[in-house]
Tab-separated table of C-alpha atoms in Angstrom:
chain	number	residue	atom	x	y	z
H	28	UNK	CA	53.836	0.507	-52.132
H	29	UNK	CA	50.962	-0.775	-50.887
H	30	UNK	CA	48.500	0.929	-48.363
H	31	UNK	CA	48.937	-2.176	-46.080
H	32	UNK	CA	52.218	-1.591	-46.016
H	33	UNK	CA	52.540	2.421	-45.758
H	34	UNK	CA	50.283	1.412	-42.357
H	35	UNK	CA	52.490	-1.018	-40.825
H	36	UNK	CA	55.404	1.190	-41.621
H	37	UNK	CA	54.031	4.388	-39.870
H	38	UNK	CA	53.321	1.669	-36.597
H	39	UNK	CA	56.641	0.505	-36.500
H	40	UNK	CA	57.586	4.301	-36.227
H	41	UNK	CA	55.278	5.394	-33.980
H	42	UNK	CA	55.912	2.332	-31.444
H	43	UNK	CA	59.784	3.419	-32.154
H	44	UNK	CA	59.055	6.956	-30.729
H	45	UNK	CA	56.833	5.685	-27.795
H	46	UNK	CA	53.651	7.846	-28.772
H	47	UNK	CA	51.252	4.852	-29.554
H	48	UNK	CA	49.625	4.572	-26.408
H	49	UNK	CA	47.689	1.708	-24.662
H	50	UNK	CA	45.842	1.986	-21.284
H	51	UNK	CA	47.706	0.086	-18.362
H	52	UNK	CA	45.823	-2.728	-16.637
H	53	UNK	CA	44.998	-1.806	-13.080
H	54	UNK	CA	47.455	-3.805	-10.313
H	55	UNK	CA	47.868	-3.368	-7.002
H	56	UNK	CA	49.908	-0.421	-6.544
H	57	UNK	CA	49.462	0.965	-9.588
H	58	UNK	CA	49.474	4.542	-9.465
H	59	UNK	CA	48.032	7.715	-11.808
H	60	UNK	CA	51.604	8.602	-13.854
H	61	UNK	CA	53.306	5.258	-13.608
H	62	UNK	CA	55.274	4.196	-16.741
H	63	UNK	CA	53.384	4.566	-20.067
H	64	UNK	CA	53.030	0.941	-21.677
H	65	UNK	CA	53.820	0.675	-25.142
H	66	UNK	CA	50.894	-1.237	-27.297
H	67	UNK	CA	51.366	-4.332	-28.226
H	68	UNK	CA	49.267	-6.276	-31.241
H	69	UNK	CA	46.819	-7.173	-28.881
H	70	UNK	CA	45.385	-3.944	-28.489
H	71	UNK	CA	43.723	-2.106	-31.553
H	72	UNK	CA	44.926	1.509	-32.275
H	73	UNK	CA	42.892	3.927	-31.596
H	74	UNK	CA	41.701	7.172	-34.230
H	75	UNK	CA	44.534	5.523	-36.906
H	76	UNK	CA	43.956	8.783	-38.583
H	77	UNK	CA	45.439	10.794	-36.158
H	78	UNK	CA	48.374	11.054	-34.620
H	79	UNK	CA	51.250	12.976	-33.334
H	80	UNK	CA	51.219	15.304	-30.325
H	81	UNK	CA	48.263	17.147	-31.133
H	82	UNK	CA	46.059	13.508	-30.531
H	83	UNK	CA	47.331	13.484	-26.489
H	84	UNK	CA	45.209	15.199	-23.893
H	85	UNK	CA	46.361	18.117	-21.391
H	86	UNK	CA	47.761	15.214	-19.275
H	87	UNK	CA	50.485	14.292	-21.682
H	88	UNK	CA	48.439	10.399	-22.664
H	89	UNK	CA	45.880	9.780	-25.273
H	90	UNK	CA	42.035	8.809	-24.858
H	91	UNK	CA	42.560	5.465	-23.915
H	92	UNK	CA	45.303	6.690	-21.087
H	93	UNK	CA	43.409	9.978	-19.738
H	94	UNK	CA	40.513	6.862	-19.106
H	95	UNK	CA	43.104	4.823	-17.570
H	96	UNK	CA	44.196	7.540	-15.344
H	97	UNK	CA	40.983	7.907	-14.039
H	98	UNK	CA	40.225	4.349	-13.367
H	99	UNK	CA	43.734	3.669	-11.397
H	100	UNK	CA	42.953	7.254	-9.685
H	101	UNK	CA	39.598	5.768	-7.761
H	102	UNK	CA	37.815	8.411	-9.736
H	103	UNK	CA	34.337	6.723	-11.525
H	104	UNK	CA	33.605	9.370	-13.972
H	105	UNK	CA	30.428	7.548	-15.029
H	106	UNK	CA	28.793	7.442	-11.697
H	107	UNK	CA	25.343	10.032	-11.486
H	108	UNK	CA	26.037	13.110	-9.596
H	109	UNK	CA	23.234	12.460	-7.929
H	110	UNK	CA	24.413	10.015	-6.061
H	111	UNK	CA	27.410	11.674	-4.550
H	112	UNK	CA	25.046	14.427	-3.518
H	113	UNK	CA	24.491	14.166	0.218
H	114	UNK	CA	22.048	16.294	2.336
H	115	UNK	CA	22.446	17.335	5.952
H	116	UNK	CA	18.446	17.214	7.292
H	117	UNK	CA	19.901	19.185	9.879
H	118	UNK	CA	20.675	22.216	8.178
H	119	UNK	CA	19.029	21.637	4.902
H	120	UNK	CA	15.999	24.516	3.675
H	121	UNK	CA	14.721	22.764	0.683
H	122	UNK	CA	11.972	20.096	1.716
H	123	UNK	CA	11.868	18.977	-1.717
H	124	UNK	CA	15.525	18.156	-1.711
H	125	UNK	CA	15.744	16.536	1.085
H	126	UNK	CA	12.284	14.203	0.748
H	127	UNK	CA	13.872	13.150	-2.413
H	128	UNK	CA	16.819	12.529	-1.051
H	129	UNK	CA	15.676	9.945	1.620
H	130	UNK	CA	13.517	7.992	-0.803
H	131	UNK	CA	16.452	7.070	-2.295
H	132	UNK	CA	18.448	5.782	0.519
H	133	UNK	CA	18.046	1.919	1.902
H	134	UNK	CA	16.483	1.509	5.710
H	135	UNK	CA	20.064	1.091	6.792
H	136	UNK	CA	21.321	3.885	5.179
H	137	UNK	CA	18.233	6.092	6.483
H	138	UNK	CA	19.055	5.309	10.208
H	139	UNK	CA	22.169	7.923	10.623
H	140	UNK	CA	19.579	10.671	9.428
H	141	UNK	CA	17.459	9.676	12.577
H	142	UNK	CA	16.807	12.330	15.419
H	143	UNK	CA	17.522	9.443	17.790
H	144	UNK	CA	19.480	6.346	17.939
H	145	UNK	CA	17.096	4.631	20.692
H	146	UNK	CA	14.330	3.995	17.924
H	147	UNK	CA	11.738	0.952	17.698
H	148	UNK	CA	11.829	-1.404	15.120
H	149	UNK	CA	8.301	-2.973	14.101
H	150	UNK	CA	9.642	-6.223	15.378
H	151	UNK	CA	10.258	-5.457	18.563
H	152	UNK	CA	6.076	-4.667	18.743
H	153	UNK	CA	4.296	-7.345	20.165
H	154	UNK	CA	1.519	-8.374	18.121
H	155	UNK	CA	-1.901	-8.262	20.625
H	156	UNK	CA	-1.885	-12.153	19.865
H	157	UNK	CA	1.491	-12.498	21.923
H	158	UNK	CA	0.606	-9.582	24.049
H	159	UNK	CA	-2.346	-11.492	25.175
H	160	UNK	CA	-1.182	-15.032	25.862
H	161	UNK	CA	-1.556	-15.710	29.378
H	162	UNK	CA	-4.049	-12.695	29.907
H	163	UNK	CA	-6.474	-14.511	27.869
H	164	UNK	CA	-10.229	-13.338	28.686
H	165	UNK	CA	-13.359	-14.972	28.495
H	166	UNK	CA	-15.903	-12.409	26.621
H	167	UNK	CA	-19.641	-13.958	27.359
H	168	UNK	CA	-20.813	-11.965	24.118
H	169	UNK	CA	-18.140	-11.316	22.344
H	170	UNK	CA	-19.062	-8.558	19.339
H	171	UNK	CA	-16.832	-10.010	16.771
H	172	UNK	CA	-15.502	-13.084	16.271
H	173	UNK	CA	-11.489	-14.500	16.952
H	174	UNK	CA	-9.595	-14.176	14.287
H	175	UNK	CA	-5.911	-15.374	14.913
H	176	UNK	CA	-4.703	-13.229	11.708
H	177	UNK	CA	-6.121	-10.103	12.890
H	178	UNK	CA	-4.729	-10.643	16.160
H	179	UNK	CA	-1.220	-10.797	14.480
H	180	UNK	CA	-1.945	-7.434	12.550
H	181	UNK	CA	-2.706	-5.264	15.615
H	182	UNK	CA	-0.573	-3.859	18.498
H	183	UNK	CA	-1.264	-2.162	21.449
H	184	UNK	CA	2.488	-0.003	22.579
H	185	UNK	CA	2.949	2.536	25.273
H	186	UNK	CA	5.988	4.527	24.737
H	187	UNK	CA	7.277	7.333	22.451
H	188	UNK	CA	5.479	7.472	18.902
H	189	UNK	CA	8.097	9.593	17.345
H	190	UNK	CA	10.601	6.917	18.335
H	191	UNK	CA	8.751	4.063	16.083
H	192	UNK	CA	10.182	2.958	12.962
H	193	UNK	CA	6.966	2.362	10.850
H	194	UNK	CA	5.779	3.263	7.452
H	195	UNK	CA	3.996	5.860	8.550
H	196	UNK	CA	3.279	7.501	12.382
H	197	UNK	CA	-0.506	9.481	12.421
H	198	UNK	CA	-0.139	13.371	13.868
H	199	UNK	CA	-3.134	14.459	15.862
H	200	UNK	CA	-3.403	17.627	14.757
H	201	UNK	CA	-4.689	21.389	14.812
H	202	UNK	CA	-6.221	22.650	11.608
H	203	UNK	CA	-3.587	23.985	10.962
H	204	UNK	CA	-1.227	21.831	10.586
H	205	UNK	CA	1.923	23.994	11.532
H	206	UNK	CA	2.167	22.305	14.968
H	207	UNK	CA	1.560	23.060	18.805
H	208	UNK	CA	1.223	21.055	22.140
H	209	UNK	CA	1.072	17.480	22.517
H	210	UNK	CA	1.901	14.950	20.141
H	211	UNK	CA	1.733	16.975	17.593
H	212	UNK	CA	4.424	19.612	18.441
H	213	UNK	CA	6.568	16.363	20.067
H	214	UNK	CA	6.424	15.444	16.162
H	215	UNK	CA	7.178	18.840	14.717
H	216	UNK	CA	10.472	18.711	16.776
H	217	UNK	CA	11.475	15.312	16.081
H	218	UNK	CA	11.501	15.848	12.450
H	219	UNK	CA	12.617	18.864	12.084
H	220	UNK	CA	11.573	22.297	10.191
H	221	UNK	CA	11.083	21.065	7.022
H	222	UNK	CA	8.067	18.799	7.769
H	223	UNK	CA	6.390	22.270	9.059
H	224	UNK	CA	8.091	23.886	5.760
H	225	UNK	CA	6.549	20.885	3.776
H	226	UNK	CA	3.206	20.955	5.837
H	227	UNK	CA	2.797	24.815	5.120
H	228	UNK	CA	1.785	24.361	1.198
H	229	UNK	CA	-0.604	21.867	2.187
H	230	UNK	CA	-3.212	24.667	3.322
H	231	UNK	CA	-4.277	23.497	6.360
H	232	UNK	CA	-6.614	20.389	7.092
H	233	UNK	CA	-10.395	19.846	7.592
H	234	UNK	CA	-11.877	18.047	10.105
H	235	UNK	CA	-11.925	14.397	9.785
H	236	UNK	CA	-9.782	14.161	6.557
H	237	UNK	CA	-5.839	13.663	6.287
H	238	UNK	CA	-3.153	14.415	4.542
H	239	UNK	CA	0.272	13.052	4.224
H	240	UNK	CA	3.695	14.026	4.333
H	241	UNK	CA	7.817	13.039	4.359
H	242	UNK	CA	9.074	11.725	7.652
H	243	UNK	CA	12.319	13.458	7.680
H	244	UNK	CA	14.378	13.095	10.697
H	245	UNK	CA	11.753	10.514	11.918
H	246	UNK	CA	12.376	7.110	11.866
H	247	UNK	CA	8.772	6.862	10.610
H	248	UNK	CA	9.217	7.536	6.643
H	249	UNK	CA	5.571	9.438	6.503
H	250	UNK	CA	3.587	11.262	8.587
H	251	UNK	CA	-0.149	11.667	7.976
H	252	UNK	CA	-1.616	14.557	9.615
H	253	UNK	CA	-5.359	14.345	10.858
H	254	UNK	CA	-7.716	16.659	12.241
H	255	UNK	CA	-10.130	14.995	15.618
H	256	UNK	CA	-13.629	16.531	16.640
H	257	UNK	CA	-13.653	18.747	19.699
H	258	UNK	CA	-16.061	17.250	21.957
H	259	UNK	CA	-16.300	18.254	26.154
H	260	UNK	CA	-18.409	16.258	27.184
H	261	UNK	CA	-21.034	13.265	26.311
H	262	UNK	CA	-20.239	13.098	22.318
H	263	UNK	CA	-22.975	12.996	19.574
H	264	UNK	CA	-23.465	10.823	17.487
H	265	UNK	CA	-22.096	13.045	14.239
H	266	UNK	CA	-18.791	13.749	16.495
H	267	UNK	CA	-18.452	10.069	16.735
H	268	UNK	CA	-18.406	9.532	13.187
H	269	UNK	CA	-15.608	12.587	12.428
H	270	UNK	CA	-13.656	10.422	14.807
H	271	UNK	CA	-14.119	7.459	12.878
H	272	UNK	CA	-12.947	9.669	9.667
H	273	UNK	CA	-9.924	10.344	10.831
H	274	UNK	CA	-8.764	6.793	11.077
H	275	UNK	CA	-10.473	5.635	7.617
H	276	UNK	CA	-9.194	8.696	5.902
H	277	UNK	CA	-5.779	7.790	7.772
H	278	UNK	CA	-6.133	4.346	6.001
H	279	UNK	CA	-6.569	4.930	3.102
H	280	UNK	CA	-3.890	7.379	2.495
H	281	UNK	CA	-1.909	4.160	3.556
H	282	UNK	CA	-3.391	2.362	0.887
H	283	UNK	CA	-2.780	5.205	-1.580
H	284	UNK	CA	1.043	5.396	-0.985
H	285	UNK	CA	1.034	1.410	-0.503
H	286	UNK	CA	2.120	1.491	3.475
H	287	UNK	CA	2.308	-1.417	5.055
H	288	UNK	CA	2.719	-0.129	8.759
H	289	UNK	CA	1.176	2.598	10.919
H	290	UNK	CA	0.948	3.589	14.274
H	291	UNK	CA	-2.371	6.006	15.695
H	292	UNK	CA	-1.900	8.256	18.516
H	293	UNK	CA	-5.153	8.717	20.833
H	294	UNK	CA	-6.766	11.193	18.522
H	295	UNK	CA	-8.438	13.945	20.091
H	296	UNK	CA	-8.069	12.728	23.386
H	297	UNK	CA	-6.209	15.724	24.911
H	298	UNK	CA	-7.186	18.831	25.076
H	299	UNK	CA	-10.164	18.566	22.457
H	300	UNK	CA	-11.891	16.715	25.030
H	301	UNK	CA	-13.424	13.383	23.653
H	302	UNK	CA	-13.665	10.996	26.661
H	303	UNK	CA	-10.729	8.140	26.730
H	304	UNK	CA	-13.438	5.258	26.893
H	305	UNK	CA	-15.574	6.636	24.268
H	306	UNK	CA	-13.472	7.091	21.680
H	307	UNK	CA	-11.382	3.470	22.208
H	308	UNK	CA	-15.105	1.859	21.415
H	309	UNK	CA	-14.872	4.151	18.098
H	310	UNK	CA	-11.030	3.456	17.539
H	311	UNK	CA	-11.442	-0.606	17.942
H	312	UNK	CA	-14.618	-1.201	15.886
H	313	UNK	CA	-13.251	1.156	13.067
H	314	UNK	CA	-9.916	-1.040	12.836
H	315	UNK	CA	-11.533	-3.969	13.500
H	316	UNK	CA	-13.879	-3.507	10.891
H	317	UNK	CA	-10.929	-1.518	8.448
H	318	UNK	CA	-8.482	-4.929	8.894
H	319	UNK	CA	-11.366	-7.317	8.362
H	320	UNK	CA	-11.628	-5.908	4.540
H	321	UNK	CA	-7.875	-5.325	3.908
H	322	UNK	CA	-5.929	-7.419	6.245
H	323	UNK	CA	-3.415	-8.773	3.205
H	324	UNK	CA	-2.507	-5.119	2.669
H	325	UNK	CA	-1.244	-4.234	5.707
H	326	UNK	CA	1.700	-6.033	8.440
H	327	UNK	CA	0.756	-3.999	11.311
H	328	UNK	CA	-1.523	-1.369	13.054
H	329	UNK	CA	-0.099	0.037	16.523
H	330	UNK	CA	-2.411	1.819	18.511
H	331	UNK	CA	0.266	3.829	20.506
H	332	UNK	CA	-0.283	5.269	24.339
H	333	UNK	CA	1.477	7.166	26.546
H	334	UNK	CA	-0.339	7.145	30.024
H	335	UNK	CA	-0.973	4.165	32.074
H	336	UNK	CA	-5.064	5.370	32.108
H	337	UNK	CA	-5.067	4.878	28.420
H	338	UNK	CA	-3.126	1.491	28.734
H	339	UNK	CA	-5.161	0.420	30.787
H	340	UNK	CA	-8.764	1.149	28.970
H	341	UNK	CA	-7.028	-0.586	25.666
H	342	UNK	CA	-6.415	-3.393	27.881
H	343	UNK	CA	-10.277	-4.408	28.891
H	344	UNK	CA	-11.605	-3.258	25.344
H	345	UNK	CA	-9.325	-5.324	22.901
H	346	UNK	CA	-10.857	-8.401	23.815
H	347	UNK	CA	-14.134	-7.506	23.165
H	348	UNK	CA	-13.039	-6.738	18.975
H	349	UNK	CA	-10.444	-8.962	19.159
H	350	UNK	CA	-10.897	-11.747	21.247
H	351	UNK	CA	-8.084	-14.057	21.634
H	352	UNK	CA	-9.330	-17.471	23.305
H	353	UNK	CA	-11.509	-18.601	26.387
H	354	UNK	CA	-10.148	-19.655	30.150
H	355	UNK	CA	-10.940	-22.751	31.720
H	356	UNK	CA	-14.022	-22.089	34.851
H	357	UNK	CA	-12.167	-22.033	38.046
H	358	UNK	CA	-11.377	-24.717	40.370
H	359	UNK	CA	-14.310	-25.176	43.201
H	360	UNK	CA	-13.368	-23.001	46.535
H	361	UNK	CA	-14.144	-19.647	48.097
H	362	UNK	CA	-16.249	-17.970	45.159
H	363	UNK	CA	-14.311	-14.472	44.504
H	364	UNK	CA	-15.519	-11.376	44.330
H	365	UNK	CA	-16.767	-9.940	41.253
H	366	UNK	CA	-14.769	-7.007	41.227
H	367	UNK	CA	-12.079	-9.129	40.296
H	368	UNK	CA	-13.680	-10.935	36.956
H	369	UNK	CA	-14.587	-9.157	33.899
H	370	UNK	CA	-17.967	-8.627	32.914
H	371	UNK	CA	-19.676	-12.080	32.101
H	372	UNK	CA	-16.343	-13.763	32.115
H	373	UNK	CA	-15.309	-16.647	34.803
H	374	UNK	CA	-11.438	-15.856	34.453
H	375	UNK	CA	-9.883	-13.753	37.558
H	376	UNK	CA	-7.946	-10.819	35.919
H	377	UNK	CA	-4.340	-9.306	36.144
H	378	UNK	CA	-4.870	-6.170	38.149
H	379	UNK	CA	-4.109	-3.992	35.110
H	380	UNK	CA	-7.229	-5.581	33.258
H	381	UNK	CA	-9.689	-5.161	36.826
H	382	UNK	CA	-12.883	-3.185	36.273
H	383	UNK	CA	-14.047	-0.935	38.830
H	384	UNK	CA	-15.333	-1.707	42.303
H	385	UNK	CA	-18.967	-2.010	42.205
H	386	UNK	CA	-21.017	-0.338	44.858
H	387	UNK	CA	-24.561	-1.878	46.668
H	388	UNK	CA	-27.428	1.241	45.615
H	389	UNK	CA	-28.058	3.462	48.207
H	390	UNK	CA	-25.309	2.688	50.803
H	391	UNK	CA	-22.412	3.696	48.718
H	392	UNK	CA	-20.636	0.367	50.068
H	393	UNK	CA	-18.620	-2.285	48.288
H	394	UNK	CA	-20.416	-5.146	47.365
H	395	UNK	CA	-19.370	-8.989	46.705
H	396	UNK	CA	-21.655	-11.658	44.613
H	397	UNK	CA	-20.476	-15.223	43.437
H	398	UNK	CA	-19.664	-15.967	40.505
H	399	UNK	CA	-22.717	-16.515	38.379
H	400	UNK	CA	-24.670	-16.534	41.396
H	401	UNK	CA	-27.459	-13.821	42.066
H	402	UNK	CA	-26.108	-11.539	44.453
H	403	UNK	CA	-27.696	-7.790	45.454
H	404	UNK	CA	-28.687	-5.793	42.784
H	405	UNK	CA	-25.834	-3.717	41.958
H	406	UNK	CA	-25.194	-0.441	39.814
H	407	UNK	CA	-21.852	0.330	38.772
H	408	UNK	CA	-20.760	3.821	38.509
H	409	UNK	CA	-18.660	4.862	35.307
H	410	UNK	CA	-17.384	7.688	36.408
H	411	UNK	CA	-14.003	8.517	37.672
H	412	UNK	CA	-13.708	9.685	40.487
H	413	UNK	CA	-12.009	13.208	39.232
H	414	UNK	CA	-14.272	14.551	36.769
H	415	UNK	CA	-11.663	15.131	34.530
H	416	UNK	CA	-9.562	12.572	35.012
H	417	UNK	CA	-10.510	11.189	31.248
H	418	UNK	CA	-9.108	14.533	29.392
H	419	UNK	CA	-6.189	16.956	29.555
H	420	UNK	CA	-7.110	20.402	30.220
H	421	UNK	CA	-3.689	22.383	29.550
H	422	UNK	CA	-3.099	23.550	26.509
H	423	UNK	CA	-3.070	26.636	24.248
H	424	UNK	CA	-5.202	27.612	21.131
H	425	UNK	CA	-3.793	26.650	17.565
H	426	UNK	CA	-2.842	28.993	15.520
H	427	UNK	CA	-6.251	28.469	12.991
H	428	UNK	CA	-8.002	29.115	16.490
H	429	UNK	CA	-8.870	25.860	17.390
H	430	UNK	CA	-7.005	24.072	20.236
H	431	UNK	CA	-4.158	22.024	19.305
H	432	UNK	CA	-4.738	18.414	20.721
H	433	UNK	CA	-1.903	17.862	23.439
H	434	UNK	CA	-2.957	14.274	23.855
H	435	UNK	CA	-0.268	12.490	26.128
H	436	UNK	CA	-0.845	9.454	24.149
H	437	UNK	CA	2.606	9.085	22.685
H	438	UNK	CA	4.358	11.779	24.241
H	439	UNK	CA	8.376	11.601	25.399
H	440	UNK	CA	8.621	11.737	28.952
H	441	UNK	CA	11.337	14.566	29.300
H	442	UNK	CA	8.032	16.836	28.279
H	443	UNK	CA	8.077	20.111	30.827
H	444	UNK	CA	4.870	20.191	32.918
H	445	UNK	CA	2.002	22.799	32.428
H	446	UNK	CA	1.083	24.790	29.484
H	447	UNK	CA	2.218	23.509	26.265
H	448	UNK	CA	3.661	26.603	23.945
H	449	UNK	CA	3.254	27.001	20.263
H	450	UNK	CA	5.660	26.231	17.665
């Protein structure tokens, strides 16, 4: 006899005693168990070579029905473990785990790991392009020139900066790095121990440079941490510049991890002292200058405020670095007063843009002039009428034993008043 034959013998037998298995197709309604289904000369035989009892799995099937099983069961054997792993940021110790973790989630499916469900998407940001239509302002010498695109790549908010879904929120921070008052301890709790667990091996921070790290429960994927000058007071010149750093090192860490959105607190602004106007001149030029070189690289730069004050001085400066357009001269009438116009310009203001009242030397009275005409001679005092009315003065010491910047630039408003406490 003939192999051929001797082989088609032994499958009529086997198909005789129902132990030639095939795997069932899934239906609806199938079920793990159902009724075995005989092959049929469709379906090739599997391991020819063996057979009998000893060829079926624990289960009672063969191979090709143990697979089956676990198909019709909902069970996909051949997915990674990795991604049925899921990690609570809430309860989780291992920064590691959990930073990789959230890289490898969607922006949809990184939302129900957010401390807060009232979060700002970028889109919702004005732009200071449509910010400023209406509020347009006439800047006799303007230092830069308009530039619609960079008006579409920089926002001025006032709210919450832990609330922002960006690429990346900047911490003002102590030297430290571990947290404190301010902004920078509003961050610390947002996010949640492990970006102070993750922030502890980077060995704290000089001043003017940055470092990055994992968002966590922010909606904000990053956060780069960066140190501001201390300076009471009139700043120098080399205090200016460490203010400047902390914006261009900011940057380029963007660049380096290829960010695409970021929103700046007032840096150093709180308790470090540096004078609200001042520093605006230094944050404007240095973005204005920054966006002019790499404006395809980014979609957005948010300079983000929490009180009015600050607003307010953001307000009267962006024009100047960013000018948006000119308004017509007024119609001829009354002339108004010049406490109403901006410097140079022929436009009457919104009262949130208004510079302050001039007063006539000498007499310590308000004083009016035409517009463009010649007037009294007039000095204009810069400054406020609280001497520290530009700076917050609560605060504690950090814990490298410099004090932590408690900024109220981006601060949530259920903060409790006075001192600030340590992490």
């Amino acid at each position: 006899m003939s192999l051929q034959s001797r082989l088609s013998g032994r499958l009529v037998q086997l198909r005789a005693a129902g132990q030639l298995l095939v795997p069932p197709r899934p239906r609806p309604g199938h079920l793990a168990g159902a009724t075995r289904t005989r092959s049929s000369t469709c379906c090739p035989p599997a391991f020819l070579g063996v057979f009998g009892r000893s060829a079926r799995t624990s289960a009672g099937v063969g191979a090709w029905g143990a697979a089956a099983v676990g198909r019709t069961a909902g069970v996909r054997t051949w997915a990674p473990l990795a991604m049925a792993a899921k990690v609570d940021l809430s309860t989780s110790t291992d920064w590691k785990e959990a930073k990789s973790f959230l890289k490898g989630l969607s922006d949809k499916q990184r939302e129900e790991h957010y401390f807060c469900k009232d979060f700002v998407r970028l889109k919702k940001i004005p732009t200071w392009k449509e910010m400023a239509k209406g509020v347009a302002v006439k800047v006799e010498e303007p230092r830069y020139k308009k530039d619609k695109q960079l008006n579409e790549k920089i926002s001025l908010f006032r709210g919450d900066i832990t609330k922002l879904e960006v690429d990346a929120i900047v911490n003002a921070a102590n030297s430290s790095l571990l947290g404190g008052g301010g902004v920078d301890g509003c961050i610390h709790r947002a996010a949640g121990p492990l970006l102070t667990d993750e922030c502890r091996t980077l060995q704290s921070c000089e001043t003017g440079k940055a470092k990055i790290t994992g968002g966590y429960r922010l909606p904000a994927k990053y956060v780069i941490h960066t140190v501001g000058p201390i300076a009471y007071g009139e700043p120098s010149a080399s205090q200016a510049a460490e203010l400047r750093s902390c914006y261009l090192s900011s940057l380029d860490l963007l660049l380096e991890h290829r960010l695409r959105s970021a929103a700046f607190p007032c840096i150093s602004t709180g308790v470090f002292g540096y004078p609200c106007e001042a520093a605006a001149e230094v944050v404007l030029a240095t973005l204005r200058e920054w966006l002019e070189q790499h404006k395809d690289k980014v979609d957005r730069l948010i300079i983000c405020v929490f009180r009015e004050k600050d607003e307010d001085i953001y307000r009267s400066r962006l024009p100047h670095y960013f000018p948006v357009g000119t308004c017509p001269a007024p119609p001829h009438g009354p002339p108004l007063p010049r406490s109403t116009l901006g410097a140079g310009s022929h436009c009457p203001l919104p009262s949130s843009l208004r510079l302050p009242q001039p007063t006539l030397t000498g007499t310590g009275k308000q004083g009016l002039a035409p517009c463009g005409g010649p007037g009294p001679r007039l000095t204009r005092s810069l400054t406020p009428a609280h001497p520290q009315a530009g700076r917050e003065t609560t605060g504690q010491p950090g814990r490298s034993g410099t004090p932590t910047d408690t900024s109220d630039s981006a601060l949530p408003s259920d903060l409790p008043s006075g001192p600030r406490s340590q992490l």
